[in-house]
Tab-separated table of C-alpha atoms and ligand atoms in Angstrom:
chain	number	residue	atom	x	y	z
H	1	UNK	CA	73.476	4.856	102.672
H	2	UNK	CA	69.804	5.036	101.745
H	3	UNK	CA	68.897	8.624	100.972
H	4	UNK	CA	65.745	8.843	103.038
H	5	UNK	CA	67.706	7.907	106.158
H	6	UNK	CA	70.723	10.088	105.574
H	7	UNK	CA	69.728	12.749	108.117
H	8	UNK	CA	69.544	10.359	111.015
H	9	UNK	CA	72.816	8.558	110.388
H	10	UNK	CA	75.408	8.932	113.117
H	11	UNK	CA	78.574	10.951	112.588
H	12	UNK	CA	80.440	7.638	112.481
H	13	UNK	CA	78.164	6.263	109.750
H	14	UNK	CA	78.417	9.448	107.682
H	15	UNK	CA	82.165	9.373	108.067
H	16	UNK	CA	82.351	5.742	106.943
H	17	UNK	CA	80.179	6.542	103.902
H	18	UNK	CA	82.447	9.470	102.987
H	19	UNK	CA	85.568	7.328	103.309
H	20	UNK	CA	83.996	4.566	101.221
H	21	UNK	CA	83.114	7.153	98.538
H	22	UNK	CA	79.433	6.245	98.812
H	23	UNK	CA	78.695	9.940	99.119
H	24	UNK	CA	80.763	13.092	98.612
H	25	UNK	CA	81.236	15.825	101.197
H	26	UNK	CA	79.405	18.240	98.870
H	27	UNK	CA	76.425	15.883	98.518
H	28	UNK	CA	76.265	15.400	102.279
H	29	UNK	CA	76.400	19.157	102.859
H	30	UNK	CA	73.736	19.749	100.176
H	31	UNK	CA	71.435	17.159	101.705
H	32	UNK	CA	71.621	19.045	104.987
H	33	UNK	CA	71.195	22.511	103.479
H	34	UNK	CA	68.134	21.195	101.651
H	35	UNK	CA	66.671	19.734	104.816
H	36	UNK	CA	67.268	23.012	106.639
H	37	UNK	CA	65.519	24.891	103.813
H	38	UNK	CA	62.597	22.431	103.928
H	39	UNK	CA	62.086	22.162	107.677
H	40	UNK	CA	63.702	24.977	109.603
H	41	UNK	CA	60.891	27.389	108.866
H	42	UNK	CA	58.887	25.242	111.273
H	43	UNK	CA	61.579	24.202	113.772
H	44	UNK	CA	63.515	27.488	113.990
H	45	UNK	CA	66.773	25.924	115.110
H	46	UNK	CA	69.110	28.089	112.996
H	47	UNK	CA	69.815	31.814	113.352
H	48	UNK	CA	72.173	31.822	110.349
H	49	UNK	CA	72.822	29.279	107.617
H	50	UNK	CA	76.280	29.309	105.986
H	51	UNK	CA	76.141	27.614	102.554
H	52	UNK	CA	79.124	29.510	101.091
H	53	UNK	CA	81.487	28.624	103.912
H	54	UNK	CA	79.986	25.133	104.157
H	55	UNK	CA	80.594	24.389	100.479
H	56	UNK	CA	84.124	25.744	100.688
H	57	UNK	CA	84.846	23.526	103.695
H	58	UNK	CA	83.191	20.537	101.984
H	59	UNK	CA	85.505	20.978	98.981
H	60	UNK	CA	88.649	20.973	101.089
H	61	UNK	CA	87.310	18.056	103.145
H	62	UNK	CA	86.806	16.123	99.921
H	63	UNK	CA	90.426	16.755	98.873
H	64	UNK	CA	91.570	15.508	102.282
H	65	UNK	CA	89.463	12.362	101.884
H	66	UNK	CA	90.702	11.814	98.319
H	67	UNK	CA	94.322	12.153	99.386
H	68	UNK	CA	93.917	9.888	102.419
H	69	UNK	CA	94.422	12.665	104.990
H	70	UNK	CA	90.986	12.520	106.553
H	71	UNK	CA	89.895	11.958	110.155
H	72	UNK	CA	86.487	10.822	111.438
H	73	UNK	CA	84.968	14.327	111.362
H	74	UNK	CA	86.297	15.262	107.912
H	75	UNK	CA	83.450	16.243	105.619
H	76	UNK	CA	80.754	15.732	108.256
H	77	UNK	CA	78.505	18.799	108.608
H	78	UNK	CA	77.802	20.442	111.945
H	79	UNK	CA	76.307	23.468	113.663
H	80	UNK	CA	77.619	25.789	116.375
H	81	UNK	CA	75.537	27.512	119.033
H	82	UNK	CA	75.406	31.211	118.256
H	83	UNK	CA	77.512	32.200	121.265
H	84	UNK	CA	80.672	30.754	119.704
H	85	UNK	CA	82.727	33.161	117.627
H	86	UNK	CA	82.930	32.420	113.901
H	87	UNK	CA	85.190	34.699	111.878
H	88	UNK	CA	83.192	36.476	109.184
H	89	UNK	CA	79.898	34.887	110.310
H	90	UNK	CA	77.446	36.844	112.470
H	91	UNK	CA	77.494	35.738	116.099
H	92	UNK	CA	74.497	37.219	117.890
H	93	UNK	CA	74.100	35.251	121.116
H	94	UNK	CA	70.405	35.537	120.163
H	95	UNK	CA	70.511	39.133	121.417
H	96	UNK	CA	69.643	42.415	119.688
H	97	UNK	CA	72.775	43.699	121.381
H	98	UNK	CA	74.920	41.673	118.970
H	99	UNK	CA	72.566	41.673	115.974
H	100	UNK	CA	75.276	42.819	113.567
H	101	UNK	CA	78.343	41.492	115.367
H	102	UNK	CA	80.727	39.742	112.982
H	103	UNK	CA	83.686	38.409	114.969
H	104	UNK	CA	87.141	39.092	113.543
H	105	UNK	CA	88.368	35.757	114.957
H	106	UNK	CA	87.335	32.150	115.504
H	107	UNK	CA	86.637	30.581	118.886
H	108	UNK	CA	89.125	27.820	119.687
H	109	UNK	CA	86.386	25.207	119.203
H	110	UNK	CA	85.496	26.733	115.813
H	111	UNK	CA	89.058	26.417	114.552
H	112	UNK	CA	89.517	23.002	116.198
H	113	UNK	CA	86.543	21.627	114.299
H	114	UNK	CA	87.598	23.369	111.078
H	115	UNK	CA	91.033	21.767	111.432
H	116	UNK	CA	89.318	18.405	111.935
H	117	UNK	CA	87.613	18.902	108.550
H	118	UNK	CA	84.152	19.887	109.782
H	119	UNK	CA	81.643	21.579	107.475
H	120	UNK	CA	79.739	24.444	109.102
H	121	UNK	CA	75.999	24.458	108.317
H	122	UNK	CA	75.200	27.517	110.423
H	123	UNK	CA	74.625	28.953	113.878
H	124	UNK	CA	72.154	27.535	116.389
H	125	UNK	CA	69.378	29.487	118.077
H	126	UNK	CA	69.554	29.832	121.857
H	127	UNK	CA	68.223	31.715	124.837
H	128	UNK	CA	69.581	35.262	124.836
H	129	UNK	CA	73.134	35.186	126.226
H	130	UNK	CA	72.408	31.545	127.201
H	131	UNK	CA	70.027	32.604	129.968
H	132	UNK	CA	66.987	30.381	129.968
H	133	UNK	CA	65.700	26.831	129.779
H	134	UNK	CA	63.393	26.952	126.765
H	135	UNK	CA	64.994	29.046	123.970
H	136	UNK	CA	62.010	31.385	124.321
H	137	UNK	CA	64.256	34.269	125.432
H	138	UNK	CA	65.935	34.404	122.000
H	139	UNK	CA	65.434	37.933	120.686
H	140	UNK	CA	64.727	36.545	117.203
H	141	UNK	CA	62.427	33.519	117.392
H	142	UNK	CA	61.616	30.518	119.528
H	143	UNK	CA	62.852	27.067	118.561
H	144	UNK	CA	60.373	24.209	118.540
H	145	UNK	CA	60.897	20.657	119.705
H	146	UNK	CA	60.975	18.309	116.670
H	147	UNK	CA	59.088	15.663	118.708
H	148	UNK	CA	56.154	18.028	119.165
H	149	UNK	CA	56.219	21.448	117.543
H	150	UNK	CA	53.990	22.906	120.273
H	151	UNK	CA	56.702	22.212	122.819
H	152	UNK	CA	60.031	23.814	123.674
H	153	UNK	CA	63.320	22.057	122.900
H	154	UNK	CA	64.734	23.166	126.264
H	155	UNK	CA	67.497	25.691	126.581
H	156	UNK	CA	69.640	27.484	126.401
H	157	UNK	CA	71.128	25.284	123.630
H	158	UNK	CA	67.652	24.658	122.191
H	159	UNK	CA	68.701	25.313	118.587
H	160	UNK	CA	71.576	22.824	118.741
H	161	UNK	CA	69.422	20.155	120.428
H	162	UNK	CA	66.494	20.588	118.018
H	163	UNK	CA	68.832	20.549	115.010
H	164	UNK	CA	70.459	17.293	116.068
H	165	UNK	CA	67.170	15.656	117.111
H	166	UNK	CA	65.410	16.727	113.913
H	167	UNK	CA	68.150	15.671	111.510
H	168	UNK	CA	69.033	19.280	110.676
H	169	UNK	CA	72.653	18.764	111.782
H	170	UNK	CA	74.626	15.583	112.496
H	171	UNK	CA	76.036	17.224	115.619
H	172	UNK	CA	76.281	20.621	117.249
H	173	UNK	CA	78.194	22.293	120.025
H	174	UNK	CA	76.349	23.788	122.969
H	175	UNK	CA	77.427	25.557	126.126
H	176	UNK	CA	76.381	24.540	129.620
H	177	UNK	CA	76.458	26.964	132.551
H	178	UNK	CA	73.704	25.349	134.602
H	179	UNK	CA	72.376	22.625	132.327
H	180	UNK	CA	72.146	24.175	128.880
H	181	UNK	CA	73.580	21.160	127.076
H	182	UNK	CA	72.039	18.381	129.174
H	183	UNK	CA	68.513	19.750	129.655
H	184	UNK	CA	67.819	20.348	125.929
H	185	UNK	CA	69.472	16.999	125.101
H	186	UNK	CA	67.012	15.412	127.532
H	187	UNK	CA	63.966	17.234	126.080
H	188	UNK	CA	65.004	16.317	122.517
H	189	UNK	CA	66.016	12.682	123.091
H	190	UNK	CA	69.697	13.004	122.217
H	191	UNK	CA	73.115	12.825	123.873
H	192	UNK	CA	74.553	15.945	125.535
H	193	UNK	CA	77.875	16.059	127.358
H	194	UNK	CA	79.023	18.838	129.657
H	195	UNK	CA	82.739	18.227	130.148
H	196	UNK	CA	84.790	18.988	133.254
H	197	UNK	CA	85.223	22.746	133.726
H	198	UNK	CA	88.352	23.717	131.807
H	199	UNK	CA	88.557	20.645	129.569
H	200	UNK	CA	87.305	22.471	126.473
H	201	UNK	CA	88.616	25.964	125.799
H	202	UNK	CA	86.198	28.859	126.350
H	203	UNK	CA	88.215	31.218	124.150
H	204	UNK	CA	85.713	32.810	121.792
H	205	UNK	CA	82.685	31.633	123.770
H	206	UNK	CA	80.688	34.733	124.631
H	207	UNK	CA	80.813	34.752	128.419
H	208	UNK	CA	77.761	34.307	130.643
H	209	UNK	CA	79.190	33.081	133.998
H	210	UNK	CA	82.866	32.402	133.548
H	211	UNK	CA	83.404	30.062	136.492
H	212	UNK	CA	80.587	27.795	135.280
H	213	UNK	CA	80.515	28.016	131.445
H	214	UNK	CA	81.670	24.972	129.524
H	215	UNK	CA	81.343	23.918	125.870
H	216	UNK	CA	80.369	20.372	124.893
H	217	UNK	CA	78.851	18.223	122.145
H	218	UNK	CA	75.212	17.429	121.319
H	219	UNK	CA	75.028	14.244	119.269
H	220	UNK	CA	72.685	11.385	118.371
H	221	UNK	CA	74.979	8.665	119.728
H	222	UNK	CA	77.458	8.286	122.574
H	223	UNK	CA	80.257	7.292	120.205
H	224	UNK	CA	79.686	10.530	118.262
H	225	UNK	CA	80.095	12.511	121.502
H	226	UNK	CA	83.470	10.794	121.995
H	227	UNK	CA	84.510	11.630	118.426
H	228	UNK	CA	83.625	15.297	118.840
H	229	UNK	CA	85.376	15.454	122.217
H	230	UNK	CA	88.534	14.152	120.564
H	231	UNK	CA	88.515	17.237	118.353
H	232	UNK	CA	87.608	19.927	120.897
H	233	UNK	CA	89.104	18.892	124.268
H	234	UNK	CA	92.588	19.952	125.274
H	235	UNK	CA	94.689	22.787	126.640
H	236	UNK	CA	94.631	26.244	125.039
H	237	UNK	CA	97.033	29.101	125.703
H	238	UNK	CA	94.187	31.508	125.006
H	239	UNK	CA	92.106	30.250	127.961
H	240	UNK	CA	93.905	30.529	131.277
H	241	UNK	CA	91.352	28.219	132.908
H	242	UNK	CA	91.894	25.408	130.428
H	243	UNK	CA	93.351	22.265	131.967
H	244	UNK	CA	96.896	21.555	130.879
H	245	UNK	CA	96.575	17.881	130.248
H	246	UNK	CA	97.414	16.257	126.931
H	247	UNK	CA	94.428	15.346	124.784
H	248	UNK	CA	93.232	11.753	125.007
H	249	UNK	CA	91.245	9.502	122.653
H	250	UNK	CA	87.752	9.159	124.096
H	251	UNK	CA	86.875	6.229	121.852
H	252	UNK	CA	89.450	4.015	123.590
H	253	UNK	CA	87.720	1.833	126.173
H	254	UNK	CA	84.296	3.066	125.060
H	255	UNK	CA	83.078	-0.493	124.496
H	256	UNK	CA	84.569	-2.029	127.650
H	257	UNK	CA	81.226	-2.312	129.431
H	258	UNK	CA	80.171	-1.590	133.002
H	259	UNK	CA	81.145	-4.779	134.808
H	260	UNK	CA	82.189	-3.756	138.331
H	261	UNK	CA	81.405	-0.072	137.730
H	262	UNK	CA	80.189	1.461	141.001
H	263	UNK	CA	77.009	3.441	140.500
H	264	UNK	CA	75.552	5.746	143.152
H	265	UNK	CA	71.857	6.552	143.319
H	266	UNK	CA	71.168	9.873	145.029
H	267	UNK	CA	67.799	9.923	146.811
H	268	UNK	CA	67.779	13.746	146.918
H	269	UNK	CA	67.379	13.805	143.115
H	270	UNK	CA	64.194	11.760	143.152
H	271	UNK	CA	62.190	13.923	145.516
H	272	UNK	CA	59.799	16.831	145.291
H	273	UNK	CA	59.123	18.284	141.861
H	274	UNK	CA	60.344	15.248	139.954
H	275	UNK	CA	57.617	13.731	137.775
H	276	UNK	CA	57.044	10.208	139.174
H	277	UNK	CA	57.207	8.767	135.651
H	278	UNK	CA	60.619	10.404	135.094
H	279	UNK	CA	61.776	8.938	138.425
H	280	UNK	CA	60.444	5.512	137.438
H	281	UNK	CA	62.256	5.498	134.073
H	282	UNK	CA	65.471	6.630	135.779
H	283	UNK	CA	65.245	3.765	138.266
H	284	UNK	CA	64.541	1.341	135.452
H	285	UNK	CA	67.691	2.519	133.659
H	286	UNK	CA	69.721	2.006	136.833
H	287	UNK	CA	68.335	-1.532	137.078
H	288	UNK	CA	69.350	-2.153	133.490
H	289	UNK	CA	72.902	-1.001	134.210
H	290	UNK	CA	72.937	-3.307	137.218
H	291	UNK	CA	71.934	-6.191	134.959
H	292	UNK	CA	74.849	-5.251	132.715
H	293	UNK	CA	77.216	-5.764	135.642
H	294	UNK	CA	77.330	-2.446	137.519
H	295	UNK	CA	77.227	-2.363	141.327
H	296	UNK	CA	74.547	-0.043	142.631
H	297	UNK	CA	74.471	1.635	146.032
H	298	UNK	CA	72.804	4.671	147.577
H	299	UNK	CA	74.778	7.879	148.106
H	300	UNK	CA	73.276	10.873	149.881
H	301	UNK	CA	74.155	14.393	148.737
H	302	UNK	CA	72.190	16.673	151.088
H	303	UNK	CA	74.012	19.854	150.018
H	304	UNK	CA	72.863	19.404	146.414
H	305	UNK	CA	69.574	20.937	147.546
H	306	UNK	CA	71.357	24.271	147.941
H	307	UNK	CA	72.904	24.154	144.461
H	308	UNK	CA	70.042	25.933	142.702
H	309	UNK	CA	70.131	28.833	145.188
H	310	UNK	CA	73.918	29.041	144.894
H	311	UNK	CA	73.643	29.023	141.101
H	312	UNK	CA	71.089	31.821	141.026
H	313	UNK	CA	73.384	34.030	143.101
H	314	UNK	CA	76.719	33.218	141.457
H	315	UNK	CA	75.666	33.067	137.794
H	316	UNK	CA	73.842	36.441	137.807
H	317	UNK	CA	76.772	37.986	139.696
H	318	UNK	CA	79.242	36.827	137.079
H	319	UNK	CA	76.844	37.790	134.304
H	320	UNK	CA	76.491	41.321	135.648
H	321	UNK	CA	80.268	41.702	135.443
H	322	UNK	CA	80.614	39.999	132.040
H	323	UNK	CA	77.798	41.938	130.406
H	324	UNK	CA	79.124	45.311	131.579
H	325	UNK	CA	81.144	45.382	128.338
H	326	UNK	CA	78.004	45.988	126.266
H	327	UNK	CA	78.028	49.747	126.518
H	328	UNK	CA	77.202	50.713	122.945
H	329	UNK	CA	80.777	51.787	122.278
H	330	UNK	CA	82.810	48.648	121.755
H	331	UNK	CA	80.228	46.186	120.423
H	332	UNK	CA	77.032	45.981	118.468
H	333	UNK	CA	73.867	47.849	119.330
H	334	UNK	CA	74.065	51.512	120.264
H	335	UNK	CA	71.774	54.503	120.300
H	336	UNK	CA	73.360	57.394	118.412
H	337	UNK	CA	70.998	60.251	119.392
H	338	UNK	CA	71.507	60.315	123.161
H	339	UNK	CA	72.396	63.745	124.627
H	340	UNK	CA	75.188	62.467	126.873
H	341	UNK	CA	77.163	59.380	127.823
H	342	UNK	CA	74.926	58.167	130.656
H	343	UNK	CA	71.833	58.515	128.507
H	344	UNK	CA	73.553	56.629	125.670
H	345	UNK	CA	74.558	53.833	128.016
H	346	UNK	CA	71.087	53.556	129.463
H	347	UNK	CA	69.348	53.559	126.103
H	348	UNK	CA	71.777	51.024	124.655
H	349	UNK	CA	71.352	48.567	127.492
H	350	UNK	CA	67.619	49.120	127.686
H	351	UNK	CA	67.120	48.544	123.964
H	352	UNK	CA	69.761	45.868	123.461
H	353	UNK	CA	68.932	43.431	126.274
H	354	UNK	CA	65.755	41.416	126.743
H	355	UNK	CA	63.832	41.021	129.976
H	356	UNK	CA	65.526	37.845	131.294
H	357	UNK	CA	69.017	39.256	130.709
H	358	UNK	CA	68.060	42.480	132.502
H	359	UNK	CA	66.655	40.457	135.393
H	360	UNK	CA	69.922	38.538	135.736
H	361	UNK	CA	72.059	41.690	135.568
H	362	UNK	CA	69.939	43.316	138.271
H	363	UNK	CA	70.020	40.248	140.530
H	364	UNK	CA	73.771	39.961	140.121
H	365	UNK	CA	74.453	43.635	140.663
H	366	UNK	CA	72.375	43.487	143.836
H	367	UNK	CA	74.186	40.390	145.148
H	368	UNK	CA	77.564	42.027	144.552
H	369	UNK	CA	76.748	45.438	145.976
H	370	UNK	CA	78.318	46.512	149.245
H	371	UNK	CA	76.189	45.567	152.213
H	372	UNK	CA	74.803	42.517	150.389
H	373	UNK	CA	78.030	40.953	149.126
H	374	UNK	CA	78.718	39.018	152.358
H	375	UNK	CA	75.145	37.856	152.738
H	376	UNK	CA	74.724	36.625	149.173
H	377	UNK	CA	77.818	36.323	146.985
H	378	UNK	CA	80.264	35.296	149.715
H	379	UNK	CA	77.790	32.910	151.312
H	380	UNK	CA	77.085	31.316	147.930
H	381	UNK	CA	80.818	30.814	147.369
H	382	UNK	CA	81.096	29.104	150.742
H	383	UNK	CA	78.209	26.762	149.994
H	384	UNK	CA	79.795	26.106	146.598
H	385	UNK	CA	82.835	24.721	148.418
H	386	UNK	CA	80.605	22.456	150.527
H	387	UNK	CA	78.871	21.114	147.417
H	388	UNK	CA	82.195	20.480	145.700
H	389	UNK	CA	83.556	18.608	148.740
H	390	UNK	CA	80.409	16.527	148.983
H	391	UNK	CA	80.861	15.370	145.381
H	392	UNK	CA	84.561	14.660	145.985
H	393	UNK	CA	83.615	12.446	148.941
H	394	UNK	CA	80.911	10.672	146.912
H	395	UNK	CA	83.403	9.850	144.153
H	396	UNK	CA	85.611	8.125	146.698
H	397	UNK	CA	82.810	5.573	147.025
H	398	UNK	CA	81.323	5.351	143.532
H	399	UNK	CA	82.461	5.961	139.942
H	400	UNK	CA	79.237	7.393	138.567
H	401	UNK	CA	76.151	9.054	140.043
H	402	UNK	CA	72.853	8.618	138.229
H	403	UNK	CA	69.928	11.036	138.385
H	404	UNK	CA	67.141	12.278	136.146
H	405	UNK	CA	68.371	15.093	133.856
H	406	UNK	CA	65.193	17.151	134.169
H	407	UNK	CA	62.177	17.020	136.476
H	408	UNK	CA	59.726	16.684	133.561
H	409	UNK	CA	59.542	16.166	129.818
H	410	UNK	CA	59.398	19.152	127.440
H	411	UNK	CA	56.740	21.705	128.317
H	412	UNK	CA	54.630	23.744	125.897
H	413	UNK	CA	55.754	27.065	124.443
H	414	UNK	CA	54.434	29.817	126.676
H	415	UNK	CA	53.473	27.348	129.408
H	416	UNK	CA	55.975	28.570	132.021
H	417	UNK	CA	55.719	32.319	132.638
H	418	UNK	CA	57.035	32.480	136.196
H	419	UNK	CA	60.849	32.863	136.118
H	420	UNK	CA	61.208	30.998	139.415
H	421	UNK	CA	59.378	27.980	137.987
H	422	UNK	CA	61.568	28.190	134.870
H	423	UNK	CA	64.716	28.337	136.997
H	424	UNK	CA	63.566	25.233	138.933
H	425	UNK	CA	64.020	23.250	135.708
H	426	UNK	CA	67.760	23.293	136.378
H	427	UNK	CA	67.551	21.569	139.759
H	428	UNK	CA	69.214	18.314	138.635
H	429	UNK	CA	71.803	19.853	136.320
H	430	UNK	CA	73.288	22.859	138.172
H	431	UNK	CA	75.140	20.872	140.875
H	432	UNK	CA	77.627	19.595	138.261
H	433	UNK	CA	78.439	23.155	137.171
H	434	UNK	CA	78.821	24.295	140.759
H	435	UNK	CA	81.305	21.456	141.375
H	436	UNK	CA	82.956	21.701	137.927
H	437	UNK	CA	82.397	17.979	137.282
H	438	UNK	CA	81.318	16.378	133.990
H	439	UNK	CA	77.769	15.234	133.259
H	440	UNK	CA	76.120	13.515	130.338
H	441	UNK	CA	72.448	13.160	129.432
H	442	UNK	CA	71.312	10.215	127.325
H	443	UNK	CA	67.804	9.189	126.307
H	444	UNK	CA	66.196	6.582	128.593
H	445	UNK	CA	62.625	6.306	127.322
H	446	UNK	CA	59.556	8.353	126.514
H	447	UNK	CA	56.461	9.554	128.325
H	448	UNK	CA	53.470	10.169	126.033
H	449	UNK	CA	55.838	10.235	123.064
H	450	UNK	CA	58.228	12.768	124.629
H	451	UNK	CA	61.856	11.868	125.391
H	452	UNK	CA	63.217	11.492	128.925
H	453	UNK	CA	66.899	11.950	129.793
H	454	UNK	CA	69.140	10.043	132.174
H	455	UNK	CA	71.991	11.999	133.765
H	456	UNK	CA	75.345	10.425	134.627
H	457	UNK	CA	77.787	12.460	136.738
H	458	UNK	CA	81.425	11.643	137.426
H	459	UNK	CA	84.526	12.987	139.141
H	460	UNK	CA	86.684	15.667	137.479
H	461	UNK	CA	88.088	14.401	134.171
H	462	UNK	CA	86.090	11.162	134.256
H	463	UNK	CA	84.589	11.758	130.784
H	464	UNK	CA	85.915	8.431	129.500
H	465	UNK	CA	84.106	6.573	132.312
H	466	UNK	CA	80.860	8.480	131.721
H	467	UNK	CA	81.023	7.767	128.002
H	468	UNK	CA	81.716	4.079	128.637
H	469	UNK	CA	78.737	3.724	130.999
H	470	UNK	CA	76.511	5.738	128.652
H	471	UNK	CA	77.597	3.612	125.694
H	472	UNK	CA	76.835	0.350	127.514
H	473	UNK	CA	73.342	1.597	128.362
H	474	UNK	CA	72.734	2.978	124.876
H	475	UNK	CA	73.716	-0.273	123.189
H	476	UNK	CA	71.395	-2.254	125.457
H	477	UNK	CA	68.371	-0.026	124.759
H	478	UNK	CA	66.478	1.126	121.650
H	479	UNK	CA	66.136	4.837	122.498
H	480	UNK	CA	68.898	6.204	120.264
H	481	UNK	CA	67.288	4.583	117.220
H	482	UNK	CA	64.034	6.522	117.700
H	483	UNK	CA	63.518	9.829	115.915
H	484	UNK	CA	60.732	12.380	115.500
H	485	UNK	CA	58.125	11.598	112.833
H	486	UNK	CA	59.586	13.882	110.134
K	1	LIG	N1	68.785	27.391	132.489
K	1	LIG	C1	69.920	27.906	133.188
K	1	LIG	C2	69.857	29.411	133.230
K	1	LIG	O1	68.905	29.921	132.776
K	1	LIG	C3	71.178	27.405	132.581
K	1	LIG	C4	71.657	28.161	131.415
K	1	LIG	C5	72.919	27.651	130.852
K	1	LIG	O2	73.393	26.562	131.217
K	1	LIG	N2	73.508	28.432	129.980
K	1	LIG	O3	70.726	30.077	133.698
């Protein structure tokens, strides 16, 4: 493994090199800590770096490798988005509210990866409480897109996406409530998978909107996404919404190709607001899949148009309930000098939350308040059912739906000030969260040197099919071999 290329190797390649004793787990960890020290001042993808824990984990990974007890993730470094609990390591959710919060326990995904031999490099920057599409709402710093440092990496998992795209982590975990894995994966030219709701445990994921939140991998290759899924998917007694289905091996069948796979093209996802160049590259990718043996037909999903409105009623409503726990008593930030309880509560929430989080709490509280509940929250739930049924019907006819992941390529930092315009970025990604179905974004080309993402959606628990289709496309195209200049 040539040293200058080490940072852009896939998880699989790093794993093979570790097993062949071409590199040690400590050397691999050191190479990453050095790269973080060299570059992250400019990229800003980490909120905390964990060399002590990382070296400790690298040492035990090395013993596992030496004694022949290693799996494919053993000794491979990784990052976690900073809304996943890490025992003894600050977990801030990029909010002042949790600036000094050190969880006394690990999220299920944290311990699952630790048990698989992973080496934690640190915690990834994000939009505050995962609310945003650019990582600019982080209370600490923005993250920059490694393809162009003047541009955003997307959000809310912008730190994870930038780390993986820039060679600052071999893989990372993100969370996706309305697109927060897939949209940054698209902006950064990498692979991002949002699994079926309930497939990966949310225990220890700091809640934003509990009926929509889902954890998934950000990786540089499709095979790596399958490897990470093998470690994190599966039932969990600590998450009552986790699906009780035995874990499966997502690498099986990965290379079986797309011959006979039925692909649906949804005209509603190519309309207004979608950059014509993004639409063109998406159609080109569909043609390529057709050449590889897939059968393409058109499938209309008219209710998808309502998904964004439904999302921006339901997710703030759930957020207003979830974030009620930040009262200055139980967690993090509090204001000690207030004269009474109400004043303390007000000052804590005013000082601890940023503007976007406050906006969401207010929208959600409004939608849930008596007199408005029926008109907003209940109506949104009803439309949610319609959207879910429409997807169910579509997946009777096709195996996979293909759409653009995002309307445009990465925009400049500070370019979008209007929250409504920012929210419109999620138009292609939120329907999957509303329906609870899986979605993956993979790179499908560039426009003016900036990556474009292709989104594949499938029925509940069709991750293996999505990965197989994504793999076939990836192997037939050069996009996954391209990296930012550094
Ligand atoms: N951008 C969306 C929002 O701001 C999605 C966020 C997410 O998926 N966590 O709510």
